[in-house]
Short mmCIF file of N, CA and C in Angstrom, two decimals:
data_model
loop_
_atom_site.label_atom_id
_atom_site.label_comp_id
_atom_site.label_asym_id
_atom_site.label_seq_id
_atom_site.Cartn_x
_atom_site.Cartn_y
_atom_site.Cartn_z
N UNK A 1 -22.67 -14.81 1.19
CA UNK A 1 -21.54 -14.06 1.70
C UNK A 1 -21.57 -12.66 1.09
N UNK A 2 -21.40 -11.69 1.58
CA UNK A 2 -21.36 -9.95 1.22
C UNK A 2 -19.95 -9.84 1.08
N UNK A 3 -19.65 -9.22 0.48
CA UNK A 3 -18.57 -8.40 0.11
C UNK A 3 -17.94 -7.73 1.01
N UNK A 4 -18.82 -7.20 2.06
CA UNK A 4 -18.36 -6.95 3.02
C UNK A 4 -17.15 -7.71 3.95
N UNK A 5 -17.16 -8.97 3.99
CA UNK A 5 -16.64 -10.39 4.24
C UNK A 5 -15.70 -10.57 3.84
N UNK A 6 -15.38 -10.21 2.94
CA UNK A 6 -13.92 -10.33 2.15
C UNK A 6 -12.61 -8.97 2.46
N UNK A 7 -11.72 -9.71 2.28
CA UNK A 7 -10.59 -8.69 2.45
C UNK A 7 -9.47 -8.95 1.40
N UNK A 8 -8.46 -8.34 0.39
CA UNK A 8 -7.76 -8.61 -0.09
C UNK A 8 -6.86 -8.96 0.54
N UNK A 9 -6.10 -9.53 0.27
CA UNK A 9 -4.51 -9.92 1.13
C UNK A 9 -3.32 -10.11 -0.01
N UNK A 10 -3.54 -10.05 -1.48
CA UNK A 10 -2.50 -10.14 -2.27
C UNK A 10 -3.40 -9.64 -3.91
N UNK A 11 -2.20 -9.14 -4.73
CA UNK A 11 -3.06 -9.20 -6.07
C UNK A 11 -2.23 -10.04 -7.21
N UNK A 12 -2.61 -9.95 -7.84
CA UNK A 12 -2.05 -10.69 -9.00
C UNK A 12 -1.79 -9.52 -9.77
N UNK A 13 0.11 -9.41 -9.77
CA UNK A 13 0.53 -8.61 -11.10
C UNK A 13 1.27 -8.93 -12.14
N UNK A 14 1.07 -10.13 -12.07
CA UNK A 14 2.07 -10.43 -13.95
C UNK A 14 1.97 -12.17 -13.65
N UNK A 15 2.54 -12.80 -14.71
CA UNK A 15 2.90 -14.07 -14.71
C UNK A 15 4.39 -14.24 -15.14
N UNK A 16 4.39 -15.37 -14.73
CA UNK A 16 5.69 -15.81 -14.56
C UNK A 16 5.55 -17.30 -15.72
N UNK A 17 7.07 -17.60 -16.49
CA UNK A 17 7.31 -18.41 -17.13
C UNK A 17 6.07 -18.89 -18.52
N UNK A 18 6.50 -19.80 -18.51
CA UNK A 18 5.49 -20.39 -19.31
C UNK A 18 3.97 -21.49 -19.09
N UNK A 19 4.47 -21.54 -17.90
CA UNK A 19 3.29 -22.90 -17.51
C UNK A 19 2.63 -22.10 -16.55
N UNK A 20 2.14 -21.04 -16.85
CA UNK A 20 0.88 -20.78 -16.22
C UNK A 20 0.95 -20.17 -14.46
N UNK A 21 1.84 -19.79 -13.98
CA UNK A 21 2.58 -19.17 -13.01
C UNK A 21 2.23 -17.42 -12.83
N UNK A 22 1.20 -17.42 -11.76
CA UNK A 22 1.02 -15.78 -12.22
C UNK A 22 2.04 -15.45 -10.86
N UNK A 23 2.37 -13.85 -10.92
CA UNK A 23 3.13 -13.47 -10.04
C UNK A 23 2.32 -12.65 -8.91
N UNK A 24 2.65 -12.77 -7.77
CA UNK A 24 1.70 -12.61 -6.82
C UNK A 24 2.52 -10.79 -5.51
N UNK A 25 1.72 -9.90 -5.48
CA UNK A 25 2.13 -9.02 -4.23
C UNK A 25 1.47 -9.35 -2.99
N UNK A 26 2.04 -9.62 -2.24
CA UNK A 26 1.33 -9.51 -1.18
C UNK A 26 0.64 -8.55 -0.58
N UNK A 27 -0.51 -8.49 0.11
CA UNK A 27 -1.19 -6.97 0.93
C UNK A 27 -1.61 -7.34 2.17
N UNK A 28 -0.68 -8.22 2.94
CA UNK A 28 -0.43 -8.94 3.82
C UNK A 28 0.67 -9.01 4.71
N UNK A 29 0.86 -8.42 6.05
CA UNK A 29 1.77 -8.49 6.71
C UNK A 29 2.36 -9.90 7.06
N UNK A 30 1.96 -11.12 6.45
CA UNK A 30 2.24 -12.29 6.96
C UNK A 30 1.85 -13.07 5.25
N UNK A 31 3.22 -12.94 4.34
CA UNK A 31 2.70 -13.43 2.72
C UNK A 31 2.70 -14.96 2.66
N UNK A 32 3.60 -15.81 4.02
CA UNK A 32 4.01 -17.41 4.05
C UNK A 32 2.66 -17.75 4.29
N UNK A 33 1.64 -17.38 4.34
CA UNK A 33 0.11 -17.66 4.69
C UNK A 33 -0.64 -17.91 3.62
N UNK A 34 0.10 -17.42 2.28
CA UNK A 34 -0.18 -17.83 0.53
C UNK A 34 -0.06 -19.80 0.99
N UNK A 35 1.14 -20.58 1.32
CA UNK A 35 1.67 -21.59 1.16
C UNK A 35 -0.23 -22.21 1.77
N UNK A 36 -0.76 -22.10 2.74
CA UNK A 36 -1.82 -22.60 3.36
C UNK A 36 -3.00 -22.90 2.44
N UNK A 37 -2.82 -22.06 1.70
CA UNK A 37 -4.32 -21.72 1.18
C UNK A 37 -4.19 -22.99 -0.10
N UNK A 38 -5.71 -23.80 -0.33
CA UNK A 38 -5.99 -24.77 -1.18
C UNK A 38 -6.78 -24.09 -1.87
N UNK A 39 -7.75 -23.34 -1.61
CA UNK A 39 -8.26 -22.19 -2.41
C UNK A 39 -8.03 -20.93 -2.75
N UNK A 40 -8.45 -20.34 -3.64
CA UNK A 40 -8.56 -19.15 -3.31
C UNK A 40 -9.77 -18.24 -3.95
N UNK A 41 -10.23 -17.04 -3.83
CA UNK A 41 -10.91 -16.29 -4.47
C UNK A 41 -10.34 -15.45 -4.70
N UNK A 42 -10.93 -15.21 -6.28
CA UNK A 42 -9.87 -14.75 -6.81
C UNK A 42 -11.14 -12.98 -7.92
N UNK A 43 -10.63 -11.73 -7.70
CA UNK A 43 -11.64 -11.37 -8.75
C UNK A 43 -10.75 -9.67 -8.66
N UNK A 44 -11.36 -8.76 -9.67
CA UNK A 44 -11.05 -7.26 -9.70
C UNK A 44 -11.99 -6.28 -8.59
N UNK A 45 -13.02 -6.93 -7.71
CA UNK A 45 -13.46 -6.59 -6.42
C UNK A 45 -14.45 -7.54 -5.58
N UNK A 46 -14.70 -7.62 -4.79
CA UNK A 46 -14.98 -8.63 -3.81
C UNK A 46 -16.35 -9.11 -4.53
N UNK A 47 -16.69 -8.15 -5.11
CA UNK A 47 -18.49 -8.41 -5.62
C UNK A 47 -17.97 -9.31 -6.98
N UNK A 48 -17.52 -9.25 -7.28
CA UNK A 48 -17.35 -9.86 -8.68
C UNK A 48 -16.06 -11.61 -8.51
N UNK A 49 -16.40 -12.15 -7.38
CA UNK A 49 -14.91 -13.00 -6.95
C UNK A 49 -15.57 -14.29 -7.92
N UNK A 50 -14.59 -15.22 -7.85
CA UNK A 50 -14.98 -16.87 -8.54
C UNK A 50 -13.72 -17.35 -7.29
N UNK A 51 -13.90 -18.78 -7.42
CA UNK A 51 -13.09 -19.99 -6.40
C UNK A 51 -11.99 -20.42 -7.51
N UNK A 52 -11.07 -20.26 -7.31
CA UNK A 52 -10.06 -21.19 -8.20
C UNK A 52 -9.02 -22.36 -7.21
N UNK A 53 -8.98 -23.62 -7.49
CA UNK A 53 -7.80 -24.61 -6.59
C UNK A 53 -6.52 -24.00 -7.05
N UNK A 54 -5.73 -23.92 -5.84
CA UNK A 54 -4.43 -23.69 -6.21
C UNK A 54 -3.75 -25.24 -6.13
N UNK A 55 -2.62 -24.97 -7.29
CA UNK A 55 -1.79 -26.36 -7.36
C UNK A 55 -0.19 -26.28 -6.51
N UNK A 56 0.35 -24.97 -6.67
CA UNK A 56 1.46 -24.21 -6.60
C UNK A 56 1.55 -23.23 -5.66
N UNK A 57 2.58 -23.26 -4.59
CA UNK A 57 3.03 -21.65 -4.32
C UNK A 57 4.19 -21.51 -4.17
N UNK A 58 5.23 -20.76 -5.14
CA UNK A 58 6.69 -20.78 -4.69
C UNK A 58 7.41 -19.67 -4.05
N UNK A 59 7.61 -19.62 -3.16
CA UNK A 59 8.70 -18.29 -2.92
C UNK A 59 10.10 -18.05 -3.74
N UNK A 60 10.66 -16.81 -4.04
CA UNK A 60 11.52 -17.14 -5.09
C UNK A 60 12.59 -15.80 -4.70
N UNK A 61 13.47 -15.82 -3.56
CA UNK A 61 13.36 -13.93 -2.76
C UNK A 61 12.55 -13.73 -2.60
N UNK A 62 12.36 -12.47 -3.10
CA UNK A 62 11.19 -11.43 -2.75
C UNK A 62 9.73 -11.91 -3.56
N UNK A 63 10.36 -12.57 -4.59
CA UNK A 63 8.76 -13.00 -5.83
C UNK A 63 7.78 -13.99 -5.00
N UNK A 64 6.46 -14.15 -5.11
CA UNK A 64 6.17 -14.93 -4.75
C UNK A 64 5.13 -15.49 -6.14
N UNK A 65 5.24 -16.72 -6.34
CA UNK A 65 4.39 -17.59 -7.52
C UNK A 65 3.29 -18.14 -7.52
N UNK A 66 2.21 -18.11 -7.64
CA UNK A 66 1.28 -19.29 -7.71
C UNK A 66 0.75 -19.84 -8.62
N UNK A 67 0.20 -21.01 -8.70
CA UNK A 67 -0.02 -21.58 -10.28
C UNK A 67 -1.55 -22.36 -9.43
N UNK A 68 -2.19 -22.28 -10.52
CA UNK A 68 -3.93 -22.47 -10.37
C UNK A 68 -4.27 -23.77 -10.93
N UNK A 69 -4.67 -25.05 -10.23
CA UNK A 69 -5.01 -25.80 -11.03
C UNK A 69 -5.92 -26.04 -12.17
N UNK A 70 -5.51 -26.33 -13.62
CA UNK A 70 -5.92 -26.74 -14.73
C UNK A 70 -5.69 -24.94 -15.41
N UNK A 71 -4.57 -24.43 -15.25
CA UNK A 71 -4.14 -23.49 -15.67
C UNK A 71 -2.55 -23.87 -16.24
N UNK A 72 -2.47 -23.95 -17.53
CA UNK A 72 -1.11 -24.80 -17.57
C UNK A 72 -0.20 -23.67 -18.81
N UNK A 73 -1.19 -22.73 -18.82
CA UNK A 73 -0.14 -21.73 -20.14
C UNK A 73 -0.43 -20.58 -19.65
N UNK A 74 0.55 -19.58 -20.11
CA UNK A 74 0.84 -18.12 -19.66
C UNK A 74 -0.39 -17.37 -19.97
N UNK A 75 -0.73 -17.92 -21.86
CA UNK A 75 -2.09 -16.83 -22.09
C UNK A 75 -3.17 -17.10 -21.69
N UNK A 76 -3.11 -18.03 -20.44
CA UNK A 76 -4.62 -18.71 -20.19
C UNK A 76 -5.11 -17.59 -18.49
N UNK A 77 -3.66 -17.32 -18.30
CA UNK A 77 -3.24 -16.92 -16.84
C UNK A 77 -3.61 -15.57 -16.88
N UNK A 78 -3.29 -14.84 -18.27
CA UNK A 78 -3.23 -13.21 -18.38
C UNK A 78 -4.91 -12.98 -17.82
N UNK A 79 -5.81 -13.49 -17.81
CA UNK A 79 -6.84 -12.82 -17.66
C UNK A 79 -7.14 -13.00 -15.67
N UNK A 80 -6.21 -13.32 -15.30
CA UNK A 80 -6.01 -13.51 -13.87
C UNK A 80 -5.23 -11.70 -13.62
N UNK A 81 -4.76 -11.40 -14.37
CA UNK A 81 -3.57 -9.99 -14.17
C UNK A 81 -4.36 -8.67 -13.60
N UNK A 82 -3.99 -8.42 -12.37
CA UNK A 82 -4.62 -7.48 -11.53
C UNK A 82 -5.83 -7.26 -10.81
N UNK A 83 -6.34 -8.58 -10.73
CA UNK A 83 -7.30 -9.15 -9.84
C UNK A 83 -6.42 -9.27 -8.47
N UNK A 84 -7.52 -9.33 -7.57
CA UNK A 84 -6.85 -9.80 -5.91
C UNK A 84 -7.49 -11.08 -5.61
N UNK A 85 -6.70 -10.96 -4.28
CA UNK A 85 -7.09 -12.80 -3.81
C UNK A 85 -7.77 -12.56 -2.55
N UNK A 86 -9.10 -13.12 -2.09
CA UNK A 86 -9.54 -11.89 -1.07
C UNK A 86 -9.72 -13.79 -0.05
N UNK A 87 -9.73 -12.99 1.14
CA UNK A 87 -9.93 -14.24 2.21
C UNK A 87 -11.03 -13.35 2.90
N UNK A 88 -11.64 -14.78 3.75
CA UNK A 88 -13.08 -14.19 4.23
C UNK A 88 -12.49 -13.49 5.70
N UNK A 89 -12.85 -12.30 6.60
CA UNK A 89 -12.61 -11.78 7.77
C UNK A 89 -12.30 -12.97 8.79
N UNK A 90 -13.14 -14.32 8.73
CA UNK A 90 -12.16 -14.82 9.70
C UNK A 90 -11.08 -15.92 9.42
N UNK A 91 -10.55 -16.19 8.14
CA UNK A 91 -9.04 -16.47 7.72
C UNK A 91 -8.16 -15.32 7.85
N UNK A 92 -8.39 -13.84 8.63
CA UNK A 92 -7.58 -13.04 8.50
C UNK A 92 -6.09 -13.23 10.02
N UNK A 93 -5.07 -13.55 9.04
CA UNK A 93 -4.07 -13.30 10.06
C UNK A 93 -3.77 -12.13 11.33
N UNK A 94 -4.07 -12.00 12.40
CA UNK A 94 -4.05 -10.81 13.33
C UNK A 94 -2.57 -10.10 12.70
N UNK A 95 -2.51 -8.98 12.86
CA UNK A 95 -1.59 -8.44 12.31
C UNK A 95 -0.33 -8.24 13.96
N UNK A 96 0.84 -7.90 13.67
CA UNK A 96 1.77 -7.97 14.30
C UNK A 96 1.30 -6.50 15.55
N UNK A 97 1.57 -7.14 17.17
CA UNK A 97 1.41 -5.98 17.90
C UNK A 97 1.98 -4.57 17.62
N UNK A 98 1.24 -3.51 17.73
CA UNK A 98 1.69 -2.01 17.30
C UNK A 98 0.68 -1.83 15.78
N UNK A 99 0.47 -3.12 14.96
CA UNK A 99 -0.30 -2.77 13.98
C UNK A 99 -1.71 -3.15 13.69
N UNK A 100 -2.36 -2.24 12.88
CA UNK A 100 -3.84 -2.86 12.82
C UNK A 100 -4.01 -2.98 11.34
N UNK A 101 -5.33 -3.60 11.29
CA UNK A 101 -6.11 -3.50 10.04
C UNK A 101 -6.23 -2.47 9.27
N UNK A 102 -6.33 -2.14 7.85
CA UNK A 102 -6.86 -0.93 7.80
C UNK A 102 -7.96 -0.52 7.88
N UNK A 103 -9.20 -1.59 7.39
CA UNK A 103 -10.35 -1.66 7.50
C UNK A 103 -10.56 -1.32 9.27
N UNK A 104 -9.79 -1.55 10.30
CA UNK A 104 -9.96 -1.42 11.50
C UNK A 104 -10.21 0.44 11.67
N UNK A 105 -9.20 0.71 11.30
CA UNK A 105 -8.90 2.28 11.43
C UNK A 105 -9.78 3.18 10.64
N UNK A 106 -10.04 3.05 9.50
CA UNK A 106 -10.44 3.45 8.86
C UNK A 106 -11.73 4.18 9.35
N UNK A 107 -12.34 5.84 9.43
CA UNK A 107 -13.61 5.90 9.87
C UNK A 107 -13.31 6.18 11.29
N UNK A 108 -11.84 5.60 12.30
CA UNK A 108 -11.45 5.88 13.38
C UNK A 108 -11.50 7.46 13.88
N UNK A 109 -11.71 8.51 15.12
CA UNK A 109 -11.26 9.73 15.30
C UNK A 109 -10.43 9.65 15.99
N UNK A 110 -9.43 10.70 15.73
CA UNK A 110 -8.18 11.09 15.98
C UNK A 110 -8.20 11.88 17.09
N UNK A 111 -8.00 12.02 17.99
CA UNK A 111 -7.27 13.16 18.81
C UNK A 111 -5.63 12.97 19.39
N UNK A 112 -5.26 14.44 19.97
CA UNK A 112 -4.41 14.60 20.24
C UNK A 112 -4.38 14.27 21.89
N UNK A 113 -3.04 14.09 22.82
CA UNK A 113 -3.45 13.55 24.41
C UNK A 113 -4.08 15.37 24.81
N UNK A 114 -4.44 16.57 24.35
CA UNK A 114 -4.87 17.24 24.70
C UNK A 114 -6.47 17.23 24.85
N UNK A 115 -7.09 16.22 23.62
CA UNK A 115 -8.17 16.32 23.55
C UNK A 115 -8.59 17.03 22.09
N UNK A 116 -8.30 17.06 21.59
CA UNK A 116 -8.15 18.05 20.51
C UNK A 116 -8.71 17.25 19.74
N UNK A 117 -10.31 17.55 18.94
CA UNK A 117 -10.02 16.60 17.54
C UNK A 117 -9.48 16.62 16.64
N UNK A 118 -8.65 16.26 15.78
CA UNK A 118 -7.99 16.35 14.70
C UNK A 118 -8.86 15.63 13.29
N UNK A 119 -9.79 15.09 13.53
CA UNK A 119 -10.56 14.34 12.17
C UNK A 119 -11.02 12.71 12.33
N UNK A 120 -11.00 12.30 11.39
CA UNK A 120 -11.20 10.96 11.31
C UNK A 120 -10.16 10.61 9.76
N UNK A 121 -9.46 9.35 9.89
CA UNK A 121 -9.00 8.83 9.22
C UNK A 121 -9.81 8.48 8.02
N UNK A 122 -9.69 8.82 6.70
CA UNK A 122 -10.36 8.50 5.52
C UNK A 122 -9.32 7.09 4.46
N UNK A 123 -8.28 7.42 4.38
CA UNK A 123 -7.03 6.47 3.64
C UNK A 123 -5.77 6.20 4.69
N UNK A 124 -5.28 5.44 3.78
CA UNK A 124 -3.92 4.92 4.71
C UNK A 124 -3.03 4.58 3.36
N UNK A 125 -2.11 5.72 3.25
CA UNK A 125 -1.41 5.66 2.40
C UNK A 125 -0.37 4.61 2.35
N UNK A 126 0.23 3.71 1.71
CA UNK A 126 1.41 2.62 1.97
C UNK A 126 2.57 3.10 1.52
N UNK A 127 3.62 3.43 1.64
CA UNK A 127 5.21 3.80 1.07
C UNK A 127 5.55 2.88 2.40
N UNK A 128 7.07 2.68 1.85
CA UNK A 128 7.89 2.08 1.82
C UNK A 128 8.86 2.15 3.55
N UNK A 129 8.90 3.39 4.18
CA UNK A 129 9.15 3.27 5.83
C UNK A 129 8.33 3.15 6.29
N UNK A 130 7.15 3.45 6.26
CA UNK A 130 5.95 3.63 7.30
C UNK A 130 5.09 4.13 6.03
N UNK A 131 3.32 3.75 6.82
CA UNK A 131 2.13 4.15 6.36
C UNK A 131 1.86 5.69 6.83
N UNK A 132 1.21 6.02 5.86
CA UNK A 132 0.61 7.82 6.18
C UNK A 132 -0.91 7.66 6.25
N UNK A 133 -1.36 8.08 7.08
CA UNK A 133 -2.70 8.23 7.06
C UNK A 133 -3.31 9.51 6.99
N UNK A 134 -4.17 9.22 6.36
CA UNK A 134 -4.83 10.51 5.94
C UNK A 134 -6.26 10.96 6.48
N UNK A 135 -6.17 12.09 7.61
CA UNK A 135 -7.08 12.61 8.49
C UNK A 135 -7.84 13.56 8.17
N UNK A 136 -9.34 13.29 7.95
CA UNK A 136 -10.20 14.54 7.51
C UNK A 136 -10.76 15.37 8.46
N UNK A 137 -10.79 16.64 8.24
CA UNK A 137 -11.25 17.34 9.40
C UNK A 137 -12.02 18.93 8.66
N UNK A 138 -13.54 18.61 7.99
CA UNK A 138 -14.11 19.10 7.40
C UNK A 138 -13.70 19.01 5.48
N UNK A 139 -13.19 20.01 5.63
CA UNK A 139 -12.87 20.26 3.90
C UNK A 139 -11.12 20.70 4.08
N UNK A 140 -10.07 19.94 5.12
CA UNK A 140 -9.34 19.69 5.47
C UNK A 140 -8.77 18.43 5.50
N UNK A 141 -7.67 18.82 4.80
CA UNK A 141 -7.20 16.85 4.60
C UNK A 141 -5.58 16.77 5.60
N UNK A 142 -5.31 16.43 6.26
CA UNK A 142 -4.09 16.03 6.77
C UNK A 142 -3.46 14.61 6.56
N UNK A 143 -1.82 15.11 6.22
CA UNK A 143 -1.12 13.80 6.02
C UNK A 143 -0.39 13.17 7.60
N UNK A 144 -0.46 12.03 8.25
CA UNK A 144 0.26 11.68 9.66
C UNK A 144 1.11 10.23 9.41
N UNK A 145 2.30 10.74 9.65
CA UNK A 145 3.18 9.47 9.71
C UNK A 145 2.69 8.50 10.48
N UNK A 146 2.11 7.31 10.40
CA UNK A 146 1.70 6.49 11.41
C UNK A 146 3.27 5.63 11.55
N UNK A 147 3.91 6.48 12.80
CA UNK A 147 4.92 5.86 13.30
C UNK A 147 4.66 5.64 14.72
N UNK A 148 5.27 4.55 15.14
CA UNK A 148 4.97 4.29 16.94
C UNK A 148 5.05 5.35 17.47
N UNK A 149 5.74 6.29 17.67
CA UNK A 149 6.46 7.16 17.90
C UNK A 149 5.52 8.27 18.74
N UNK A 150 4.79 8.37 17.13
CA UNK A 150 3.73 9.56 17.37
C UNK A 150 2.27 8.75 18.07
N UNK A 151 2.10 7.56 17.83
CA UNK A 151 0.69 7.08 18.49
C UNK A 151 0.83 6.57 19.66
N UNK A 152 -0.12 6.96 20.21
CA UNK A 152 -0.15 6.54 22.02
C UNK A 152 -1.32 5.90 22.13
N UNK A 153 -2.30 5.72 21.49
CA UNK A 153 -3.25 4.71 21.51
C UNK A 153 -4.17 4.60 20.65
N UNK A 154 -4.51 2.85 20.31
CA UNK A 154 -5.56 2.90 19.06
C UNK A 154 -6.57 1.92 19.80
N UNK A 155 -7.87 2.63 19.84
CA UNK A 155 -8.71 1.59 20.67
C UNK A 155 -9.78 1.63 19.19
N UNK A 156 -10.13 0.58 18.67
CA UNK A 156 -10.88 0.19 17.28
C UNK A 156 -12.18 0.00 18.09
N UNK A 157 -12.10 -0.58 18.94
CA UNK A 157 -13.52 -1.33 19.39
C UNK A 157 -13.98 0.28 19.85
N UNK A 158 -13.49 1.25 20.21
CA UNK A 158 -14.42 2.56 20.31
C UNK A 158 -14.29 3.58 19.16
N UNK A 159 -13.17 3.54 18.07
CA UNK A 159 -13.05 3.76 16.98
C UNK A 159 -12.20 5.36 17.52
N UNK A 160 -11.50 5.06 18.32
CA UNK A 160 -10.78 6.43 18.95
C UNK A 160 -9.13 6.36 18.44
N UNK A 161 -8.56 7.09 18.25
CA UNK A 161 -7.19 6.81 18.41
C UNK A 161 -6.28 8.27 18.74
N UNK A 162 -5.50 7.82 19.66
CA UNK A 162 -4.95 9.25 20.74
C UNK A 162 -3.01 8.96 20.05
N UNK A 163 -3.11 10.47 19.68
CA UNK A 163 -1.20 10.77 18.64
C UNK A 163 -1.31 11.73 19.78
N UNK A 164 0.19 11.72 18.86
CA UNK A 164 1.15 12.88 19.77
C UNK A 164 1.71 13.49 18.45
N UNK A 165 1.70 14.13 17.74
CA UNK A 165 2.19 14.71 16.53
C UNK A 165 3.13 15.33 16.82
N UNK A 166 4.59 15.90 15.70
CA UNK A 166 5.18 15.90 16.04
C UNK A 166 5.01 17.45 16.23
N UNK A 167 5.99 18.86 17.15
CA UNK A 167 5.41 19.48 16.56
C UNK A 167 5.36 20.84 15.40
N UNK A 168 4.10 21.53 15.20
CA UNK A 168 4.27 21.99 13.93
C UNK A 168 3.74 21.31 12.74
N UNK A 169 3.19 19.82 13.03
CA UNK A 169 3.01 19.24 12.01
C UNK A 169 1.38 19.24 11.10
N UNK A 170 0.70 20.16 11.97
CA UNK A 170 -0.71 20.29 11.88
C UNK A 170 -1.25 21.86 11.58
N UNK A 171 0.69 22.74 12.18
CA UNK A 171 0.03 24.20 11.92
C UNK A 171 0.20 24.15 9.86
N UNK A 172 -0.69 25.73 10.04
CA UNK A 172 -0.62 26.44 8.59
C UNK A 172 -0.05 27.41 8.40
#
């Protein structure tokens, strides 16, 4: 399996309690998909992963828990802390209509419905209303709200994607 193959979908940032409970983020539009998993791979990048059984997954609000079998104490857990949990491309949940992958987009060109190139997508920033993506266009970096709003089409399988910016948002 390549590295290529793998995708993160959550990391591990802290533990929880005493019995070995690390605390889990999701990087997953769909986190109830933790409860499924009997395995997992687990590592600080796809090249470097190991298999661990999971015993545990609790939702707790917003927290989500997992506990690793034959992991039964906190200081056994710390060396789990800021690793991800990567699933292979085809355990990947389709993401909700209007959204894609990032790995999908990523490398995508941009134009405007004029025709206009505007770049190719290099990052996809994450905050908290919406993702920003970040469009290169030489030794030019642009920031774009990826809101419905502004996109009118993302075709991946040709690696095109057609905005409507808002405007002003591109002059200097």
């Amino acid at each position: 399996m390549q590295s290529t193959d793998l995708f993160a979908i959550a990391q591990i940032v802290g533990f929880f309690g005493v019995k070995g409970y690390l605390k889990i983020y999701p990087l997953t539009h769909s986190p109830k998909r933790l409860n499924k998993l009997k395995t997992i791979r687990v590592g600080l990048k796809a090249e470097s992963i190991h298999t661990q059984e999971v015993e545990d997954v609790e939702f707790q609000h917003k927290t989500i828990l997992l506990k690793l079998k034959g992991f039964d104490d906190r200081t056994v857990v710390e060396q789990f802390i800021h690793h991800y949990i990567f699933v292979e491309k085809d355990e990947l949940v389709k993401p909700p209509k209007g959204s894609w992958f990032i790995h999908d987009i990523l490398g995508c060109e941009v134009f405007t419905e004029d025709g206009t190139n505007v770049g190719t997508i290099q990052d996809v920033l994450k905050i908290s209303s919406n993702d920003i993506w970040e469009i290169r266009n030489g030794e030019r970096s642009l920031l774009f709200p990826a809101v419905k709003e502004f996109i009118k089409k993302v075709d991946v399988k040709n690696r095109k994607i057609l905005i409507l910016p808002p405007d002003g948002l591109f002059d200097l």
